[in-house]
Short mmCIF file of C-alpha atoms in Angstrom, two decimals:
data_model
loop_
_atom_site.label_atom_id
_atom_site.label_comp_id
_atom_site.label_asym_id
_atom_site.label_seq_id
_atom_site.Cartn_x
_atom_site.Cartn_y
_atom_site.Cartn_z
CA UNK A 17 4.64 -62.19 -10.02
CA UNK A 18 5.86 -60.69 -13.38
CA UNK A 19 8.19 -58.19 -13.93
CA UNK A 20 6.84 -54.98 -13.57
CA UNK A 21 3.47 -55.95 -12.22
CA UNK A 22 2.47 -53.33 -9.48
CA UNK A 23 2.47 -54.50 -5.86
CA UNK A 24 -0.60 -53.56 -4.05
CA UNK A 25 -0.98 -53.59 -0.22
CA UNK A 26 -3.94 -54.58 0.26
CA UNK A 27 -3.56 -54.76 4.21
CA UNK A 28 -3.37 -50.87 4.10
CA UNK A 29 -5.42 -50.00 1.85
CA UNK A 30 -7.01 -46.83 2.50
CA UNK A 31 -10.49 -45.80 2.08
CA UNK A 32 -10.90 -43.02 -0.16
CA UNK A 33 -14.09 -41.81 1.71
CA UNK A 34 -11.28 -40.94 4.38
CA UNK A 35 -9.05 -38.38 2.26
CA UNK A 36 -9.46 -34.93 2.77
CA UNK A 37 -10.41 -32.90 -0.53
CA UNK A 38 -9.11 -33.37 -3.33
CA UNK A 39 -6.98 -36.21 -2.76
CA UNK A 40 -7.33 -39.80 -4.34
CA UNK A 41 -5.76 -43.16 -4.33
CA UNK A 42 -4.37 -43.72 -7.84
CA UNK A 43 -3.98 -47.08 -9.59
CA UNK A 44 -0.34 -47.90 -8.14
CA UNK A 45 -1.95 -47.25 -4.58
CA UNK A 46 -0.38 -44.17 -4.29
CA UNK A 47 -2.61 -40.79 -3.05
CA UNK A 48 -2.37 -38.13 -4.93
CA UNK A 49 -3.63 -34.96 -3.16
CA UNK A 50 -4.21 -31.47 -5.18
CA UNK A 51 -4.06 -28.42 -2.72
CA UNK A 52 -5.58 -25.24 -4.07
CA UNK A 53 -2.68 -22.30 -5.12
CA UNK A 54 -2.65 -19.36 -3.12
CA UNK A 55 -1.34 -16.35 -4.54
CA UNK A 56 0.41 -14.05 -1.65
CA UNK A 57 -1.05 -10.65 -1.36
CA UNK A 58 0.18 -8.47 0.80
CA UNK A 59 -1.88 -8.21 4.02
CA UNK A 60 -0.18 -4.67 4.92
CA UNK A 61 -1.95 -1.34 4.49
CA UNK A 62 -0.37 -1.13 0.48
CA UNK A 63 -1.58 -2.77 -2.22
CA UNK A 64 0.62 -4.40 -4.72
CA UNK A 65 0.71 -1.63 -6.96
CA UNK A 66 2.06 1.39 -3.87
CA UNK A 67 4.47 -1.32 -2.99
CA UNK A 68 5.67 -1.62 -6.27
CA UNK A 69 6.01 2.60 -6.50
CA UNK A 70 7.42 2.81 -3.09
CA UNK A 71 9.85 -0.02 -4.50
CA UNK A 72 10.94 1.30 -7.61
CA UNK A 73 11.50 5.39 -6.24
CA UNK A 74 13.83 3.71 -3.32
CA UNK A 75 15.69 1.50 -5.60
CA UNK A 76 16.06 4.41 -7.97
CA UNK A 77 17.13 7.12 -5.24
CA UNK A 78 19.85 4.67 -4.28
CA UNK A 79 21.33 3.48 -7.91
CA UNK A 80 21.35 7.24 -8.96
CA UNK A 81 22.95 8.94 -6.19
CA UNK A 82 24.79 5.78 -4.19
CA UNK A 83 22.85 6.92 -0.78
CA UNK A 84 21.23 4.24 1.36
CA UNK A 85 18.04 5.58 1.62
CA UNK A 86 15.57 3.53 3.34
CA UNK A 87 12.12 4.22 4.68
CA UNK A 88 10.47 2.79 8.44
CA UNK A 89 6.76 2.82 8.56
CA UNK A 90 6.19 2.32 12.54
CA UNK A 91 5.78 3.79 16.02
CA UNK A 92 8.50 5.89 17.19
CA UNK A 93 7.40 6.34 20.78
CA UNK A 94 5.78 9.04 22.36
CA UNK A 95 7.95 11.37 24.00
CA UNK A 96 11.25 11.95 21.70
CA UNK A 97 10.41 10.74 18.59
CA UNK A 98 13.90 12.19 17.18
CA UNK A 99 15.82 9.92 19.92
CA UNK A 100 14.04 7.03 18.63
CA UNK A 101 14.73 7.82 14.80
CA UNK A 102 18.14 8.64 15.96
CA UNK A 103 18.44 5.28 17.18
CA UNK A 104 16.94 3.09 14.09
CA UNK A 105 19.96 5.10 12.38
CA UNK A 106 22.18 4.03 14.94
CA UNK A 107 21.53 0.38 14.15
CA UNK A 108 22.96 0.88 10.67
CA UNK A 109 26.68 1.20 11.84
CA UNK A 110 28.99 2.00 10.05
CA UNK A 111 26.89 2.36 6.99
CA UNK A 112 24.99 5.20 8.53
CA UNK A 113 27.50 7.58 7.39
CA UNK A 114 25.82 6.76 3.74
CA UNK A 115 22.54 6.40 4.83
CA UNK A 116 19.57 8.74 4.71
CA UNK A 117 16.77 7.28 6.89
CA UNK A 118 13.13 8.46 6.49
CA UNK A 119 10.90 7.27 10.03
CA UNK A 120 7.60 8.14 9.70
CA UNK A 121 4.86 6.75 12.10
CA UNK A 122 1.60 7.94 10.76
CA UNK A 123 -0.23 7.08 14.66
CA UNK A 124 2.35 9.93 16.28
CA UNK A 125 1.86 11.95 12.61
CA UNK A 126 5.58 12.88 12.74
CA UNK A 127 7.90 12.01 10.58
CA UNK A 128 11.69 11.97 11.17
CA UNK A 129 14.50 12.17 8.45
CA UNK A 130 18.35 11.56 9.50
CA UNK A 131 21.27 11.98 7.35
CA UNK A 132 24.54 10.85 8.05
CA UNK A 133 27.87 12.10 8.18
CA UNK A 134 28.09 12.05 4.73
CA UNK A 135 24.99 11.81 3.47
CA UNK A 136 24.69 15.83 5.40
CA UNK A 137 27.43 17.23 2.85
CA UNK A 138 25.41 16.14 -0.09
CA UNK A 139 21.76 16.57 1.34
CA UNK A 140 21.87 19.61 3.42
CA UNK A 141 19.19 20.14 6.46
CA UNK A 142 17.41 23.07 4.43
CA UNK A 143 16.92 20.24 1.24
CA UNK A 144 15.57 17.87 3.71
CA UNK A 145 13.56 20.05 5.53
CA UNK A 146 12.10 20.94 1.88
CA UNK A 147 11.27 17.19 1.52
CA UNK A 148 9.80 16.80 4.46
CA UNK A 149 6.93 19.65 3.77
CA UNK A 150 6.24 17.92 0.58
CA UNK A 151 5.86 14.43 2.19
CA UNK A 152 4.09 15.94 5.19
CA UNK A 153 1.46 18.24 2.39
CA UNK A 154 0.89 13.94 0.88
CA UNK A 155 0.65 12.60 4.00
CA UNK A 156 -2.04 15.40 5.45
CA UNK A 157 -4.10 13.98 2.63
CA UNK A 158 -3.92 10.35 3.52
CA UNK A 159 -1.02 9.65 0.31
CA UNK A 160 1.20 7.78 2.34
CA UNK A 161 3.02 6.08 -0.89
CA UNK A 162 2.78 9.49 -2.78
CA UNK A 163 5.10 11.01 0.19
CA UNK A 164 7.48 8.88 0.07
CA UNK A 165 7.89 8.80 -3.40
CA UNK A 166 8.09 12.27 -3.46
CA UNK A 167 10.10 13.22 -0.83
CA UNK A 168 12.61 10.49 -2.16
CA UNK A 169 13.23 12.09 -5.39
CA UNK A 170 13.82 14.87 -4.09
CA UNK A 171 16.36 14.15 -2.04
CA UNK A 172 17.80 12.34 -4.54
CA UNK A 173 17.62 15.33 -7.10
CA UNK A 174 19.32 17.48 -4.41
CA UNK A 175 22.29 14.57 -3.88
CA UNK A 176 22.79 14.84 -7.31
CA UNK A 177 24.66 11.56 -9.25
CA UNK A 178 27.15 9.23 -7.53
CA UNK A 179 30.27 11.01 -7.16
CA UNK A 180 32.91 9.62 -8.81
CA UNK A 181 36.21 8.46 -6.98
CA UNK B 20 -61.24 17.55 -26.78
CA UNK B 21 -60.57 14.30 -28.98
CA UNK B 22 -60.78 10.81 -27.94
CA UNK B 23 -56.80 9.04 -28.47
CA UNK B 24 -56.58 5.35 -28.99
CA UNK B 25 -56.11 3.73 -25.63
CA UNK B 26 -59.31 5.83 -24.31
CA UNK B 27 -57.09 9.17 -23.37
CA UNK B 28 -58.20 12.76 -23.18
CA UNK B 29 -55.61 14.47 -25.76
CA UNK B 30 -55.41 18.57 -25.29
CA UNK B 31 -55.10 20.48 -28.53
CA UNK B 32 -51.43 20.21 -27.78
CA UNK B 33 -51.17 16.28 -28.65
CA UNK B 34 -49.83 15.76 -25.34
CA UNK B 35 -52.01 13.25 -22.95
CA UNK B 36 -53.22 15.30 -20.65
CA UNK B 37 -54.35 12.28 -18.39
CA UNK B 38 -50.91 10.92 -16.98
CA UNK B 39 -51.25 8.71 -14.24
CA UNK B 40 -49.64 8.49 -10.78
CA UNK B 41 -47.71 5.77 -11.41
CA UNK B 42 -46.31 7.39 -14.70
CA UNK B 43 -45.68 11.04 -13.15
CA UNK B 44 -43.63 8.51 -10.46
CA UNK B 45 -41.42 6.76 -12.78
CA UNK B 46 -40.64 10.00 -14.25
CA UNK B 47 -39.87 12.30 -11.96
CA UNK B 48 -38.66 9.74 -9.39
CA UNK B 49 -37.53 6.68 -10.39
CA UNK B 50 -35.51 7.72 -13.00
CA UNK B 51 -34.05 10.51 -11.35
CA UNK B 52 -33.01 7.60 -8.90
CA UNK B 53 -31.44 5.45 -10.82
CA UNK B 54 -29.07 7.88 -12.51
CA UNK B 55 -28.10 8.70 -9.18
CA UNK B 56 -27.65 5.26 -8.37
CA UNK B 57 -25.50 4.38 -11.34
CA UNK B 58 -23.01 7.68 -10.25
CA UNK B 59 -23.25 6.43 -6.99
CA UNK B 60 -22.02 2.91 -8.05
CA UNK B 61 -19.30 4.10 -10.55
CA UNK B 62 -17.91 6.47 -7.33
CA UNK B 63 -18.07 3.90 -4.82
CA UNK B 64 -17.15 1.31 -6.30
CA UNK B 65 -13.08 1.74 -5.66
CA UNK B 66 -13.78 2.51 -2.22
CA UNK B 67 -15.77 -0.25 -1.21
CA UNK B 68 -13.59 -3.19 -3.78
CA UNK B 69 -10.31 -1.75 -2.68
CA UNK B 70 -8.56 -2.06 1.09
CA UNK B 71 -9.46 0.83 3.58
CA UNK B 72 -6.22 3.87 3.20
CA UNK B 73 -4.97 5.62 5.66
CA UNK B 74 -6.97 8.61 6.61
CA UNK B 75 -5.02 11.20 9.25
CA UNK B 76 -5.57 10.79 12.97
CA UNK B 77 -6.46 7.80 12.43
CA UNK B 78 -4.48 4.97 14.42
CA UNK B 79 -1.75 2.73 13.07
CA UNK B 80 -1.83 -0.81 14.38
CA UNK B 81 0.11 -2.21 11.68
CA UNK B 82 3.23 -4.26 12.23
CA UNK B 83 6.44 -1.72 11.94
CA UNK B 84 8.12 -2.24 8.73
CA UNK B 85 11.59 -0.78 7.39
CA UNK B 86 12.11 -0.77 3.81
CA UNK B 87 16.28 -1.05 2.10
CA UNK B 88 17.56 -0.85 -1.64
CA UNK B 89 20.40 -2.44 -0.06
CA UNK B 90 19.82 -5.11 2.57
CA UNK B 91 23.20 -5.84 3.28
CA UNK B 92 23.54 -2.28 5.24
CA UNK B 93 20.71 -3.54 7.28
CA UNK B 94 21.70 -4.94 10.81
CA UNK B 95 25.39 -4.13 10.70
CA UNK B 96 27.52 -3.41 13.56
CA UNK B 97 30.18 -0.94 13.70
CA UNK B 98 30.30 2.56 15.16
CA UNK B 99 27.56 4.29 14.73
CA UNK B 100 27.45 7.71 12.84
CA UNK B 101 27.50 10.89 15.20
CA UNK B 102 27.65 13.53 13.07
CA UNK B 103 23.89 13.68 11.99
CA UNK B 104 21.08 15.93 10.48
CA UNK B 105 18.20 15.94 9.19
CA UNK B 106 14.60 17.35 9.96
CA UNK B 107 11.61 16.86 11.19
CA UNK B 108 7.86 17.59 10.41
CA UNK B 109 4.22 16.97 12.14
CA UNK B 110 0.78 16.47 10.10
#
């Protein structure tokens, strides 16, 4: 045997009439498979495009005014929907002092907003309230990504910029 | 009265006054028809292409999701914050 010369098992060779799809047996009797590329969509009720918005306003509402605001999309229980909102915040810890939390659960049609200790001083309950009838005027329509969008900015309009230490 | 080419009546107007049933049909219905069909297709098109939205009253079976700009505040521990507000609203 030369050097270099392939070495072919021939006890185990395969049949190619065996492989799946797209796969073949190449010269050095090695199979080479091609597998068809799946891009990942999102399976959720937003297309790429709300995701993107409902990205880009929550990124933006934190950078500019150094809140964590953060939006759940879920079921907040039947009876006391405030208890349950007021215990999503409560898994934040310590951070919930800068937090502003937006629940909304569109099978109850309630949504929920809780500011933190500090997040109260900069976005008073009469500003949030405000937001709130704007989301709620998007969401009557079915503009689930438009709510949040706009309810974001303006909280973040009323929080004004990061305050400076 | 004179006799067109193609063995039509023409009225003194030049108009053939011999229109058949199947004309009078693609005229005043089948065209009619088909504009409507091409609005129809231009409105419904999104609607039909693009994933069902979220109408209200309508119920929510999708998995809970909760959306940070900053992940690392997510899941800490620590004492929680009890000095709270915020507000509420229905739809």
């Amino acid at each position: 045997m030369g050097t270099g010369e392939l070495v072919h098992d021939r006890e185990s060779a395969v049949d190619p009439a065996d492989l799946p799809y797209g796969a073949a047996v190449t010269e050095s009797g090695r199979i080479s498979r091609a597998q068809e590329y799946v891009p990942d969509a999102p399976n959720g009720p937003f297309t790429t495009q709300q995701l993107s918005r409902i990205d880009e306003a929550l990124a933006l509402a934190t950078r500019d005014t150094g809140i964590d605001f953060s939006i759940y999309l879920g079921p907040l229980g039947t009876e006391d929907t405030r208890a349950a909102a007021e215990q999503l915040h409560d898994r934040l810890g310590e951070q919930g002092d800068d937090a502003v939390l937006i629940a909304v659960s569109p099978g109850e049609r309630v949504v929920e907003i809780v500011t933190g200790a500090n997040t109260t001083q900069r976005v008073p309950d009469r500003a949030v309230k405000l937001a709130v009838m704007s989301m709620v005027a998007s969401f009557k329509e079915g503009d689930l990504t438009g709510g949040f969008v706009g309810g974001l900015r303006m909280m973040a309009d009323q929080a004004g910029s990061r305050p400076a230490h | 009265m004179a006799e067109a080419p193609g063995g039509r009546t023409r009225g003194l107007v030049g108009y053939p006054a011999l229109v058949s049933i199947l004309e009078t049909t693609l005229v005043f219905a089948v065209i009619p028809l088909a504009i409507c069909g091409v609005f129809a297709l231009v409105t419904l098109r999104t609607k039909f292409a693009g994933r069902p939205r979220y109408r209200p009253g309508q119920e929510w079976d999708h998995p809970a999701t909760w959306w940070s700009a900053n992940p690392v505040s997510a899941g800490t521990s620590g004492k929680p914050s009890t000095d709270r507000g915020g507000a509420r609203g229905n739809w």
